[in-house]
Short mmCIF file of C-alpha atoms in Angstrom, two decimals:
data_model
loop_
_atom_site.label_atom_id
_atom_site.label_comp_id
_atom_site.label_asym_id
_atom_site.label_seq_id
_atom_site.Cartn_x
_atom_site.Cartn_y
_atom_site.Cartn_z
CA MET A 1 3.84 4.78 -36.04
CA SER A 2 3.68 5.63 -32.45
CA MET A 3 0.49 5.03 -30.58
CA ILE A 4 1.00 7.89 -28.05
CA GLU A 5 2.91 11.15 -28.61
CA ILE A 6 3.18 13.58 -25.83
CA GLY A 7 4.92 16.91 -26.62
CA ASN A 8 5.68 19.71 -24.12
CA LEU A 9 2.81 18.77 -21.95
CA ASP A 10 1.96 21.19 -19.14
CA VAL A 11 -0.82 20.39 -16.74
CA TRP A 12 -1.85 22.87 -14.01
CA PHE A 13 -4.58 23.26 -11.47
CA GLY A 14 -6.00 26.45 -10.02
CA ASP A 15 -5.37 30.01 -11.00
CA GLY A 16 -3.18 32.98 -10.05
CA HIS A 17 -1.64 32.42 -6.57
CA ASP A 18 -3.11 28.96 -6.18
CA ARG A 19 -1.79 27.69 -9.42
CA VAL A 20 0.05 24.43 -9.13
CA ASP A 21 1.95 23.23 -12.01
CA ALA A 22 1.45 19.40 -11.78
CA VAL A 23 3.29 18.53 -15.02
CA ARG A 24 5.84 20.64 -16.78
CA GLN A 25 7.10 20.18 -20.30
CA ALA A 26 6.70 16.43 -20.47
CA SER A 27 7.55 14.68 -23.77
CA PHE A 28 7.63 11.06 -24.71
CA SER A 29 6.25 8.60 -27.13
CA VAL A 30 5.03 5.04 -26.92
CA ALA A 31 5.28 2.70 -29.82
CA GLU A 32 2.64 0.23 -30.91
CA GLY A 33 2.60 -2.73 -28.71
CA GLU A 34 5.03 -1.24 -26.25
CA SER A 35 4.74 -1.03 -22.50
CA PHE A 36 5.88 2.21 -21.09
CA GLY A 37 6.29 2.98 -17.37
CA LEU A 38 5.97 6.18 -15.50
CA VAL A 39 7.60 6.24 -12.00
CA GLY A 40 8.13 8.77 -9.39
CA GLU A 41 7.01 9.75 -5.84
CA SER A 42 3.53 10.78 -5.01
CA GLY A 43 2.87 14.35 -6.27
CA SER A 44 5.45 13.97 -9.10
CA GLY A 45 2.68 14.29 -11.67
CA LYS A 46 2.81 10.71 -13.08
CA SER A 47 -0.93 10.03 -12.73
CA THR A 48 -1.79 13.49 -13.94
CA ILE A 49 -0.35 12.73 -17.28
CA LEU A 50 -2.78 9.81 -17.61
CA ARG A 51 -5.58 11.97 -16.53
CA ALA A 52 -4.72 14.63 -19.08
CA ILE A 53 -4.84 12.03 -21.73
CA THR A 54 -8.20 10.80 -20.83
CA GLY A 55 -9.68 14.35 -20.37
CA LEU A 56 -9.99 14.20 -16.55
CA ALA A 57 -7.61 17.04 -16.09
CA PRO A 58 -8.99 19.71 -18.39
CA THR A 59 -6.37 22.48 -17.97
CA TRP A 60 -3.44 21.48 -20.01
CA SER A 61 -1.37 22.72 -22.97
CA GLY A 62 1.14 21.18 -25.27
CA GLN A 63 0.43 18.22 -27.72
CA ILE A 64 -1.16 14.92 -27.09
CA THR A 65 -1.57 12.66 -30.12
CA ILE A 66 -3.15 9.26 -29.89
CA GLU A 67 -3.00 6.95 -32.79
CA GLY A 68 -2.39 9.94 -35.14
CA GLU A 69 -5.23 12.02 -33.75
CA THR A 70 -4.36 15.21 -31.98
CA LEU A 71 -6.45 15.90 -28.84
CA THR A 72 -7.68 19.25 -27.58
CA GLY A 73 -9.28 20.34 -24.22
CA LYS A 74 -11.22 17.77 -22.27
CA ALA A 75 -13.71 16.52 -24.86
CA ARG A 76 -13.00 13.05 -26.25
CA THR A 77 -14.72 11.30 -29.01
CA ARG A 78 -16.59 7.94 -28.66
CA LYS A 79 -13.74 6.42 -30.75
CA PHE A 80 -11.02 7.63 -28.19
CA TYR A 81 -12.91 5.93 -25.36
CA LYS A 82 -13.16 2.73 -27.43
CA ASN A 83 -9.41 2.77 -28.06
CA VAL A 84 -8.09 4.06 -24.76
CA GLN A 85 -9.18 2.73 -21.33
CA MET A 86 -7.91 3.21 -17.91
CA VAL A 87 -7.58 0.89 -14.79
CA PHE A 88 -7.45 2.73 -11.59
CA GLN A 89 -5.49 2.21 -8.38
CA ASP A 90 -8.09 1.31 -5.89
CA PRO A 91 -10.45 -1.43 -6.91
CA TYR A 92 -12.56 -0.61 -3.85
CA ALA A 93 -13.35 2.78 -4.95
CA SER A 94 -13.64 2.37 -8.74
CA LEU A 95 -16.57 -0.12 -8.85
CA HIS A 96 -20.04 1.04 -8.07
CA PRO A 97 -21.03 -0.68 -4.74
CA ARG A 98 -24.61 -1.22 -5.82
CA HIS A 99 -24.03 -2.54 -9.22
CA SER A 100 -23.40 -6.27 -9.84
CA VAL A 101 -20.49 -7.37 -12.03
CA ASP A 102 -23.03 -8.12 -14.64
CA GLN A 103 -24.42 -4.51 -14.52
CA VAL A 104 -20.99 -2.98 -14.57
CA LEU A 105 -19.92 -4.85 -17.64
CA GLY A 106 -23.19 -4.87 -19.34
CA GLU A 107 -23.62 -1.06 -19.07
CA THR A 108 -20.17 -0.57 -20.43
CA LEU A 109 -20.75 -2.95 -23.43
CA HIS A 110 -24.08 -1.14 -24.06
CA LEU A 111 -22.23 2.26 -24.13
CA HIS A 112 -19.73 0.90 -26.61
CA GLY A 113 -22.64 -0.04 -28.75
CA PHE A 114 -22.45 -3.70 -28.76
CA LYS A 115 -25.54 -5.87 -29.33
CA ASP A 116 -24.34 -9.35 -28.15
CA ILE A 117 -23.88 -8.15 -24.55
CA ASP A 118 -24.72 -11.41 -22.93
CA ALA A 119 -22.14 -13.45 -24.67
CA ARG A 120 -19.55 -10.68 -24.38
CA VAL A 121 -19.93 -10.47 -20.53
CA VAL A 122 -19.35 -14.15 -20.23
CA LYS A 123 -16.41 -13.89 -22.59
CA LEU A 124 -14.80 -10.82 -20.67
CA LEU A 125 -15.13 -12.69 -17.38
CA ASP A 126 -13.37 -15.66 -18.83
CA ASP A 127 -10.65 -13.57 -20.24
CA VAL A 128 -9.70 -12.09 -16.94
CA GLY A 129 -9.92 -15.48 -15.28
CA LEU A 130 -13.02 -15.11 -13.19
CA GLY A 131 -15.51 -17.37 -14.80
CA GLY A 132 -19.38 -17.23 -14.86
CA ARG A 133 -20.02 -17.80 -11.09
CA PHE A 134 -18.81 -14.17 -10.51
CA ARG A 135 -21.29 -12.66 -12.88
CA PHE A 136 -24.02 -11.77 -10.42
CA ARG A 137 -21.94 -10.70 -7.45
CA TYR A 138 -21.65 -7.22 -5.95
CA PRO A 139 -18.23 -5.69 -5.38
CA HIS A 140 -18.39 -6.34 -1.59
CA GLN A 141 -18.54 -10.14 -2.39
CA LEU A 142 -15.25 -10.00 -4.11
CA SER A 143 -11.70 -9.82 -2.85
CA GLY A 144 -9.30 -6.97 -3.78
CA GLY A 145 -7.77 -9.17 -6.59
CA GLN A 146 -11.11 -10.12 -8.00
CA ARG A 147 -12.36 -6.60 -8.02
CA GLN A 148 -9.22 -5.54 -9.91
CA ARG A 149 -9.97 -8.22 -12.48
CA VAL A 150 -13.53 -6.85 -12.93
CA ALA A 151 -12.00 -3.36 -13.42
CA ILE A 152 -9.71 -4.80 -16.17
CA ALA A 153 -12.61 -6.59 -17.71
CA ARG A 154 -14.46 -3.27 -17.81
CA ALA A 155 -11.37 -1.62 -19.46
CA LEU A 156 -11.22 -4.43 -22.05
CA ALA A 157 -14.92 -4.24 -22.99
CA GLY A 158 -14.53 -1.88 -25.80
CA GLU A 159 -11.62 -3.80 -27.20
CA PRO A 160 -9.14 -1.01 -26.78
CA ASP A 161 -5.63 -0.70 -28.20
CA ILE A 162 -4.24 1.22 -25.29
CA LEU A 163 -4.55 0.48 -21.63
CA LEU A 164 -3.63 3.30 -19.08
CA LEU A 165 -2.77 1.56 -15.87
CA ASP A 166 -2.74 3.89 -12.75
CA GLU A 167 -0.88 1.74 -10.08
CA PRO A 168 -3.07 -1.29 -10.77
CA THR A 169 -1.50 -3.49 -8.02
CA SER A 170 -0.34 -1.14 -5.22
CA ALA A 171 -3.50 -1.88 -3.28
CA LEU A 172 -2.97 -5.54 -3.40
CA ASP A 173 -0.98 -8.20 -1.48
CA VAL A 174 2.19 -9.39 -3.26
CA SER A 175 0.66 -12.89 -4.09
CA VAL A 176 -2.28 -11.29 -5.66
CA GLN A 177 -0.12 -8.57 -7.33
CA ALA A 178 1.71 -11.51 -9.13
CA GLU A 179 -1.60 -12.92 -10.43
CA ILE A 180 -2.70 -9.58 -11.72
CA LEU A 181 0.63 -8.78 -13.29
CA ASN A 182 0.69 -12.15 -15.02
CA LEU A 183 -2.92 -11.57 -16.32
CA LEU A 184 -1.83 -8.15 -17.72
CA THR A 185 1.23 -9.77 -19.42
CA ASP A 186 -0.93 -12.47 -21.01
CA LEU A 187 -3.58 -9.95 -22.09
CA ARG A 188 -0.99 -7.84 -23.83
CA ASP A 189 0.31 -10.77 -25.71
CA GLU A 190 -3.06 -11.97 -26.77
CA ARG A 191 -4.52 -8.61 -27.74
CA LYS A 192 -1.39 -6.72 -28.89
CA LEU A 193 -2.18 -3.93 -26.34
CA THR A 194 -0.01 -0.80 -25.66
CA TYR A 195 0.37 -0.14 -21.97
CA VAL A 196 1.23 3.02 -20.15
CA MET A 197 1.76 1.97 -16.49
CA VAL A 198 2.15 4.27 -13.59
CA SER A 199 3.78 3.01 -10.49
CA HIS A 200 5.93 4.00 -7.55
CA ASP A 201 7.46 0.56 -7.43
CA LEU A 202 10.50 0.30 -9.81
CA ALA A 203 10.49 -3.55 -9.54
CA VAL A 204 6.97 -3.75 -10.86
CA VAL A 205 7.74 -1.42 -13.75
CA GLY A 206 10.90 -3.23 -14.45
CA HIS A 207 8.85 -6.35 -14.64
CA MET A 208 6.09 -5.13 -16.90
CA CYS A 209 7.59 -2.46 -19.05
CA ASP A 210 10.15 -2.00 -21.95
CA ARG A 211 10.93 1.66 -21.27
CA LEU A 212 10.26 4.07 -18.55
CA ALA A 213 10.31 7.75 -17.58
CA VAL A 214 11.32 8.85 -14.16
CA MET A 215 9.46 11.84 -12.89
CA LYS A 216 10.22 14.40 -10.16
CA ASP A 217 8.28 17.55 -9.25
CA GLY A 218 6.25 17.47 -12.41
CA GLU A 219 9.16 17.11 -14.78
CA ILE A 220 10.43 13.99 -16.59
CA VAL A 221 14.04 13.83 -15.49
CA GLU A 222 14.98 10.82 -17.52
CA VAL A 223 13.55 8.32 -20.10
CA MET A 224 15.46 5.01 -20.18
CA SER A 225 15.15 1.37 -21.21
CA VAL A 226 14.38 -1.20 -18.56
CA ASP A 227 17.68 -2.99 -19.71
CA ALA A 228 19.53 0.15 -18.71
CA LEU A 229 17.58 0.22 -15.40
CA ARG A 230 18.75 -3.37 -14.70
CA LYS A 231 22.31 -2.51 -15.27
CA MET A 232 21.93 0.25 -12.94
CA GLU A 233 22.75 2.70 -15.57
CA ALA A 234 20.54 5.59 -14.48
CA SER A 235 22.19 8.80 -15.31
CA HIS A 236 20.12 11.35 -13.27
CA PRO A 237 21.00 11.61 -9.66
CA TYR A 238 17.39 11.32 -8.63
CA SER A 239 16.76 8.13 -10.66
CA GLN A 240 19.86 6.72 -9.13
CA ALA A 241 18.69 7.46 -5.63
CA LEU A 242 15.26 5.96 -6.46
CA LEU A 243 16.91 2.87 -7.79
CA LYS A 244 19.05 2.59 -4.75
CA ALA A 245 16.05 2.88 -2.49
CA SER A 246 14.20 0.11 -4.44
CA ILE A 247 17.06 -2.36 -4.46
CA ALA A 248 17.74 -1.86 -0.83
CA ALA A 249 14.13 -2.22 0.15
CA MET B 1 15.06 -9.98 29.56
CA ASN B 2 11.59 -10.32 28.06
CA MET B 3 9.37 -7.14 28.19
CA LEU B 4 6.34 -8.81 26.66
CA GLU B 5 5.28 -12.49 26.70
CA VAL B 6 2.24 -13.50 24.82
CA GLU B 7 1.06 -17.07 25.23
CA ASN B 8 -1.68 -18.82 23.11
CA LEU B 9 -3.37 -15.68 21.96
CA TRP B 10 -6.85 -16.16 20.24
CA VAL B 11 -8.99 -13.41 18.71
CA LYS B 12 -12.54 -14.52 17.76
CA PHE B 13 -15.37 -12.80 16.12
CA PRO B 14 -18.92 -14.30 16.44
CA THR B 15 -20.77 -14.15 13.05
CA ARG B 16 -23.95 -15.55 11.65
CA GLN B 17 -21.95 -18.44 10.24
CA GLY B 18 -20.49 -19.28 13.54
CA ILE B 19 -17.26 -18.06 15.35
CA PHE B 20 -14.56 -16.65 13.04
CA ASP B 21 -11.02 -17.16 14.53
CA ALA B 22 -8.85 -14.17 13.21
CA VAL B 23 -5.90 -15.08 15.45
CA ARG B 24 -5.46 -18.80 16.55
CA GLY B 25 -3.02 -19.63 19.24
CA VAL B 26 -0.12 -17.16 18.73
CA SER B 27 2.74 -17.16 21.20
CA PHE B 28 5.81 -14.98 21.17
CA THR B 29 8.13 -13.02 23.37
CA LEU B 30 9.52 -9.64 22.90
CA GLY B 31 12.81 -8.27 24.30
CA LYS B 32 14.72 -5.08 23.55
CA GLU B 33 14.56 -5.99 19.83
CA ARG B 34 12.81 -5.31 16.64
CA LEU B 35 10.31 -8.04 16.03
CA GLY B 36 8.60 -8.19 12.61
CA ILE B 37 5.15 -9.68 11.85
CA VAL B 38 4.48 -10.30 8.20
CA GLY B 39 1.50 -11.81 6.36
CA GLU B 40 -1.09 -11.02 3.74
CA SER B 41 -4.27 -8.97 4.45
CA GLY B 42 -6.40 -11.18 6.64
CA SER B 43 -3.66 -13.13 8.11
CA GLY B 44 -4.44 -11.71 11.66
CA LYS B 45 -1.19 -9.69 11.95
CA SER B 46 -2.93 -6.33 12.91
CA MET B 47 -5.34 -8.18 15.21
CA THR B 48 -2.41 -9.65 17.22
CA GLY B 49 -1.05 -6.04 17.65
CA ARG B 50 -4.53 -4.67 18.67
CA ALA B 51 -5.21 -7.58 21.08
CA ILE B 52 -2.07 -6.79 23.05
CA LEU B 53 -3.48 -3.35 23.79
CA GLN B 54 -7.00 -4.69 24.21
CA LEU B 55 -8.20 -2.57 21.39
CA ILE B 56 -10.52 -5.30 19.99
CA ARG B 57 -14.11 -4.03 20.48
CA PRO B 58 -16.92 -6.24 21.43
CA PRO B 59 -18.39 -8.53 20.03
CA GLY B 60 -14.70 -9.55 19.38
CA ILE B 61 -13.27 -11.71 21.94
CA VAL B 62 -9.64 -11.88 23.12
CA GLU B 63 -8.48 -15.01 24.84
CA ALA B 64 -4.90 -16.02 25.90
CA ASP B 65 -3.13 -17.95 28.50
CA TYR B 66 -1.51 -14.72 29.39
CA ILE B 67 -0.23 -11.39 27.85
CA LYS B 68 2.55 -10.43 30.34
CA LEU B 69 4.05 -6.82 30.33
CA GLU B 70 7.08 -7.17 32.51
CA GLY B 71 5.60 -9.84 34.46
CA GLN B 72 2.11 -8.35 34.92
CA ASN B 73 -0.70 -10.06 33.18
CA LEU B 74 -2.55 -7.42 30.99
CA LEU B 75 -5.61 -9.56 30.85
CA ASP B 76 -6.23 -9.03 34.48
CA PHE B 77 -6.20 -5.26 34.08
CA SER B 78 -9.33 -3.18 34.32
CA GLU B 79 -10.19 -0.60 31.66
CA PRO B 80 -8.68 2.38 33.67
CA GLN B 81 -5.68 0.42 34.27
CA MET B 82 -5.35 -0.47 30.60
CA ARG B 83 -5.62 3.33 29.80
CA GLU B 84 -2.45 3.80 31.91
CA VAL B 85 -0.75 1.22 29.82
CA ARG B 86 -1.83 2.57 26.39
CA GLY B 87 0.47 5.30 25.16
CA GLN B 88 2.39 5.33 28.50
CA ARG B 89 4.01 1.94 28.37
CA ILE B 90 2.99 0.53 25.10
CA SER B 91 2.21 2.85 22.12
CA MET B 92 0.83 2.01 18.73
CA VAL B 93 1.42 3.75 15.35
CA MET B 94 -1.30 3.16 12.78
CA GLN B 95 -1.08 2.81 9.10
CA ASP B 96 -2.53 6.07 7.74
CA PRO B 97 -1.84 9.36 9.26
CA LYS B 98 -4.75 10.78 7.39
CA PHE B 99 -7.19 8.81 9.50
CA SER B 100 -5.44 8.77 12.81
CA LEU B 101 -4.87 12.59 13.19
CA ASN B 102 -7.85 14.71 14.25
CA PRO B 103 -8.55 16.90 11.34
CA VAL B 104 -9.96 19.85 13.17
CA MET B 105 -7.07 20.24 15.76
CA THR B 106 -3.67 21.69 14.91
CA VAL B 107 -0.73 19.42 15.18
CA GLY B 108 0.69 21.12 18.08
CA GLU B 109 -2.58 20.90 20.11
CA GLN B 110 -2.66 17.13 19.48
CA ILE B 111 0.75 16.34 20.59
CA MET B 112 0.60 18.65 23.58
CA GLU B 113 -2.69 16.86 24.50
CA ALA B 114 -0.87 13.44 24.39
CA TYR B 115 1.82 14.83 26.58
CA LEU B 116 -0.39 16.70 29.06
CA LEU B 117 -2.63 13.65 29.54
CA HIS B 118 0.11 11.58 30.94
CA ASN B 119 2.15 14.33 32.64
CA ASN B 120 1.16 16.90 35.13
CA THR B 121 3.06 19.85 33.83
CA SER B 122 2.40 23.38 32.51
CA LYS B 123 1.34 24.07 28.81
CA ALA B 124 4.72 25.86 28.21
CA GLN B 125 6.72 22.84 29.13
CA ALA B 126 4.46 20.52 27.00
CA ARG B 127 5.07 22.89 24.08
CA ALA B 128 8.79 22.93 24.51
CA LYS B 129 8.69 19.08 24.77
CA SER B 130 6.47 18.68 21.65
CA ILE B 131 8.82 20.88 19.66
CA ALA B 132 11.88 18.99 20.75
CA MET B 133 10.04 15.75 19.75
CA LEU B 134 9.19 17.03 16.35
CA GLU B 135 12.81 17.94 15.93
CA ALA B 136 13.77 14.30 16.88
CA VAL B 137 11.72 13.01 14.07
CA SER B 138 13.55 15.34 11.64
CA ILE B 139 10.80 17.84 10.92
CA ARG B 140 12.63 20.97 9.77
CA ASP B 141 10.37 23.76 10.87
CA PRO B 142 8.66 22.37 14.09
CA GLU B 143 7.17 25.88 14.95
CA ARG B 144 5.24 25.98 11.73
CA VAL B 145 4.25 22.43 11.94
CA MET B 146 2.91 22.98 15.37
CA ARG B 147 0.50 25.59 13.98
CA ALA B 148 -0.47 23.51 10.94
CA TYR B 149 -3.63 21.32 10.55
CA PRO B 150 -3.19 17.74 9.46
CA HIS B 151 -4.37 18.39 5.85
CA GLU B 152 -1.49 20.84 5.50
CA VAL B 153 1.19 18.38 5.96
CA SER B 154 2.39 15.70 3.61
CA GLY B 155 1.90 12.00 4.25
CA GLY B 156 5.50 11.24 5.28
CA MET B 157 5.37 14.27 7.59
CA GLY B 158 2.07 13.18 9.05
CA GLN B 159 3.45 9.77 9.84
CA ARG B 160 6.53 11.39 11.62
CA ILE B 161 4.09 13.52 13.58
CA MET B 162 2.33 10.27 14.62
CA ILE B 163 5.61 8.69 15.62
CA ALA B 164 6.50 11.86 17.67
CA MET B 165 3.13 11.75 19.34
CA MET B 166 3.46 8.05 20.25
CA LEU B 167 6.98 8.42 21.62
CA ILE B 168 6.36 11.52 23.72
CA PRO B 169 5.23 9.57 26.88
CA ASP B 170 8.33 7.49 26.48
CA PRO B 171 6.88 4.03 26.19
CA GLN B 172 8.76 0.75 26.58
CA ILE B 173 7.11 -0.96 23.63
CA LEU B 174 6.16 0.56 20.34
CA ILE B 175 3.65 -1.34 18.08
CA ALA B 176 3.91 -0.08 14.43
CA ASP B 177 1.04 -1.32 12.28
CA GLU B 178 2.16 -0.77 8.61
CA PRO B 179 3.73 2.57 9.56
CA THR B 180 5.22 3.16 6.08
CA SER B 181 2.76 1.45 3.69
CA ALA B 182 1.07 4.78 2.76
CA LEU B 183 4.46 6.43 2.12
CA ASP B 184 6.71 6.71 -0.96
CA VAL B 185 9.94 4.62 -1.08
CA SER B 186 12.12 7.47 -0.43
CA VAL B 187 10.19 8.96 2.50
CA GLN B 188 9.76 5.29 3.78
CA ARG B 189 13.39 5.05 4.35
CA GLN B 190 13.58 8.31 6.24
CA VAL B 191 10.69 7.30 8.60
CA LEU B 192 12.23 3.94 9.24
CA ASP B 193 15.62 5.39 10.01
CA ILE B 194 14.12 7.72 12.57
CA MET B 195 12.14 4.91 14.13
CA ASP B 196 15.25 2.75 14.24
CA ALA B 197 17.39 5.51 15.89
CA LEU B 198 14.74 6.30 18.50
CA VAL B 199 14.26 2.53 19.31
CA LYS B 200 18.00 2.04 19.65
CA GLU B 201 18.52 5.14 21.74
CA ARG B 202 15.71 4.59 24.19
CA GLY B 203 16.17 0.72 24.49
CA MET B 204 12.63 0.15 23.36
CA GLY B 205 10.99 -3.01 22.06
CA LEU B 206 9.41 -2.65 18.60
CA ILE B 207 6.80 -4.81 16.95
CA PHE B 208 6.74 -3.97 13.35
CA ILE B 209 3.77 -5.21 11.51
CA SER B 210 4.00 -5.16 7.70
CA HIS B 211 3.13 -6.98 4.56
CA ASP B 212 6.51 -6.07 2.97
CA LEU B 213 8.83 -9.06 3.29
CA ASN B 214 11.89 -7.14 1.97
CA LEU B 215 11.33 -4.22 4.33
CA VAL B 216 10.99 -6.48 7.31
CA SER B 217 14.03 -8.65 6.52
CA GLU B 218 16.07 -5.50 6.31
CA PHE B 219 14.68 -3.57 9.30
CA CYS B 220 13.90 -6.16 11.96
CA ASP B 221 15.93 -8.56 14.01
CA ARG B 222 13.48 -11.45 14.10
CA VAL B 223 10.42 -12.15 11.96
CA LEU B 224 7.17 -14.15 12.60
CA ILE B 225 5.46 -15.09 9.40
CA MET B 226 1.61 -15.39 9.93
CA TYR B 227 -0.84 -17.14 7.77
CA ALA B 228 -4.61 -17.65 8.37
CA GLY B 229 -4.28 -16.52 12.05
CA ARG B 230 -1.24 -18.78 12.90
CA VAL B 231 2.49 -18.21 13.02
CA VAL B 232 3.76 -20.58 10.26
CA GLU B 233 7.45 -19.71 10.56
CA VAL B 234 9.81 -17.84 12.84
CA CYS B 235 13.29 -16.75 11.66
CA ASP B 236 16.04 -14.39 12.07
CA ALA B 237 15.31 -11.38 9.71
CA ASP B 238 18.64 -11.60 7.86
CA LYS B 239 17.90 -15.27 7.02
CA LEU B 240 14.48 -14.62 5.72
CA HIS B 241 15.59 -15.27 2.21
CA GLU B 242 16.52 -18.80 3.28
CA ALA B 243 13.13 -19.38 4.82
CA SER B 244 11.81 -22.91 4.46
CA HIS B 245 8.09 -22.74 4.80
CA PRO B 246 6.44 -23.03 1.40
CA TYR B 247 4.28 -20.03 2.18
CA THR B 248 7.18 -17.79 3.00
CA ARG B 249 9.00 -19.07 -0.12
CA GLY B 250 5.89 -18.47 -2.25
CA LEU B 251 5.55 -14.92 -0.95
CA LEU B 252 9.13 -14.28 -1.73
CA ASN B 253 9.05 -15.70 -5.20
CA SER B 254 5.92 -13.83 -6.19
CA LEU B 255 7.81 -10.53 -6.02
CA PRO B 256 9.01 -8.99 -9.19
CA ARG B 257 12.77 -8.51 -9.09
CA LEU B 258 15.00 -6.18 -11.14
CA ASP B 259 17.95 -8.41 -11.23
CA GLN B 260 16.00 -11.54 -12.24
CA PRO B 261 13.84 -10.65 -15.24
CA ARG B 262 11.21 -13.24 -16.16
CA LYS B 263 8.02 -13.40 -18.24
CA HIS B 264 5.59 -14.75 -15.58
CA LEU B 265 5.73 -14.21 -11.80
CA GLU B 266 5.36 -17.29 -9.64
CA VAL B 267 1.85 -17.46 -8.20
CA LEU B 268 1.33 -18.68 -4.63
CA GLN B 269 -0.30 -22.10 -4.54
CA ARG B 270 -2.01 -22.31 -1.19
CA ASP B 271 -2.00 -25.59 0.67
CA PRO B 272 -4.91 -26.22 3.21
CA LYS B 273 -2.39 -27.99 5.49
CA TRP B 274 -0.71 -24.60 6.25
CA SER B 275 -3.74 -23.28 8.13
CA GLU B 276 -4.23 -26.64 10.00
CA ALA B 277 -0.70 -26.97 11.28
CA PRO B 278 -0.25 -25.64 14.87
CA SER B 279 1.24 -22.31 15.47
CA VAL B 280 5.04 -22.10 15.80
CA GLY B 281 6.08 -20.43 18.99
CA GLY B 282 8.03 -17.28 18.61
CA HIS B 283 10.04 -17.32 21.79
CA SER B 284 13.59 -15.85 21.78
#
């Protein structure tokens, strides 16, 4: 059974003259335990697909099915949020500046309906490699990599099956990026997670994913396996150009 | 011929916990070449660029034996003299065009302002020159872009506008602080090609500050690698992949690579000795 089924997805913003079609007729599916990449330049609609799945982009049509359940509109059930979680690009913007790590994780756990919050906060911090001494710190007392670890811990709080990763390392240094990518690899193995990862960096997607979709101007121009990517077997001219730019750089 | 010589540069910030040294004894020279400065965030690379133009605000302190621009020591210059240097002789392109362009002025007005400030000419001539400059950075419809506000242009175009603005007074040295980090890979290439062509054409010196090792190794002639405020290694850009310092090696190995798949990426193990070792001189 596939975890995520997207069929003929259209996402648009605005009306009439101002209408922008951010995603057009996108279709792909992600199997259980698979890691799927979405690549493309800014404005190509890759993040918008994630936002449509989570209900953050309310104006869409087409079909989104998550674990066999078909979604409609922007309303999502509690169960959905327990199963699907998102990690955002900028760890500086995605954590509340006046909430300590303990509050951030504690509130999330409370919303997911857990009772043993105290033990779970400690466990979550351990799982993302932070340890107890970070528990009562505020975001400004953490480095970028540590903040992203907190954001990942928050996403893991409800014990989800699917993580949507929106450029999780593009705001970080390469050495810190390596640490976070290793953490995500380990977590996927331990918890049998399904990933959808958005990135503009082909090398990162090549490292993390099994298959990927290349997007341009809101359309998926090509879906291919990472093995094909490594062999430089991109068939669409745009993916070839993107591949060339990433190899040279 | 060295256009710029920097000897024993320190940038210090007094804090409650004592003095924090952001840059610690950096020396290098710049000729008509493309010099890359790489390092992680907090390594002092941007501070080095800013210190040259004396853009470090108090309470920050800049100390050096000398910072010589064609033999003249910039440290002896008064603020009005420095203003003559900034833009006119040494220009700086900042990282994000969104924050460095004035949001309530049209692009045209801003570029013309940069030109009129340094040249005593008519508005019509400034306009003609601005349009020519926008064409030089491959902007297709310069007349329209002149009338546009910064929010109406894309990131890549904004950065090209910044470059046009910085190059219009014809400086000898361009300091580019992460000029392409906010841009897409495909646009990145275009902007770099434009900068490269302009630098070659005009015989300028370029200091290219970046965290992207691959980009720097491809684009520059010589590279300084900075760690914790010091230069730990200097090498020719095309030999960066043979770099010997463990820090440089660690950075290179932590990059995911399409041609070498592996389960885990190498994680940089930091050695306190790296930040204690004295700075390597970057003289050409």
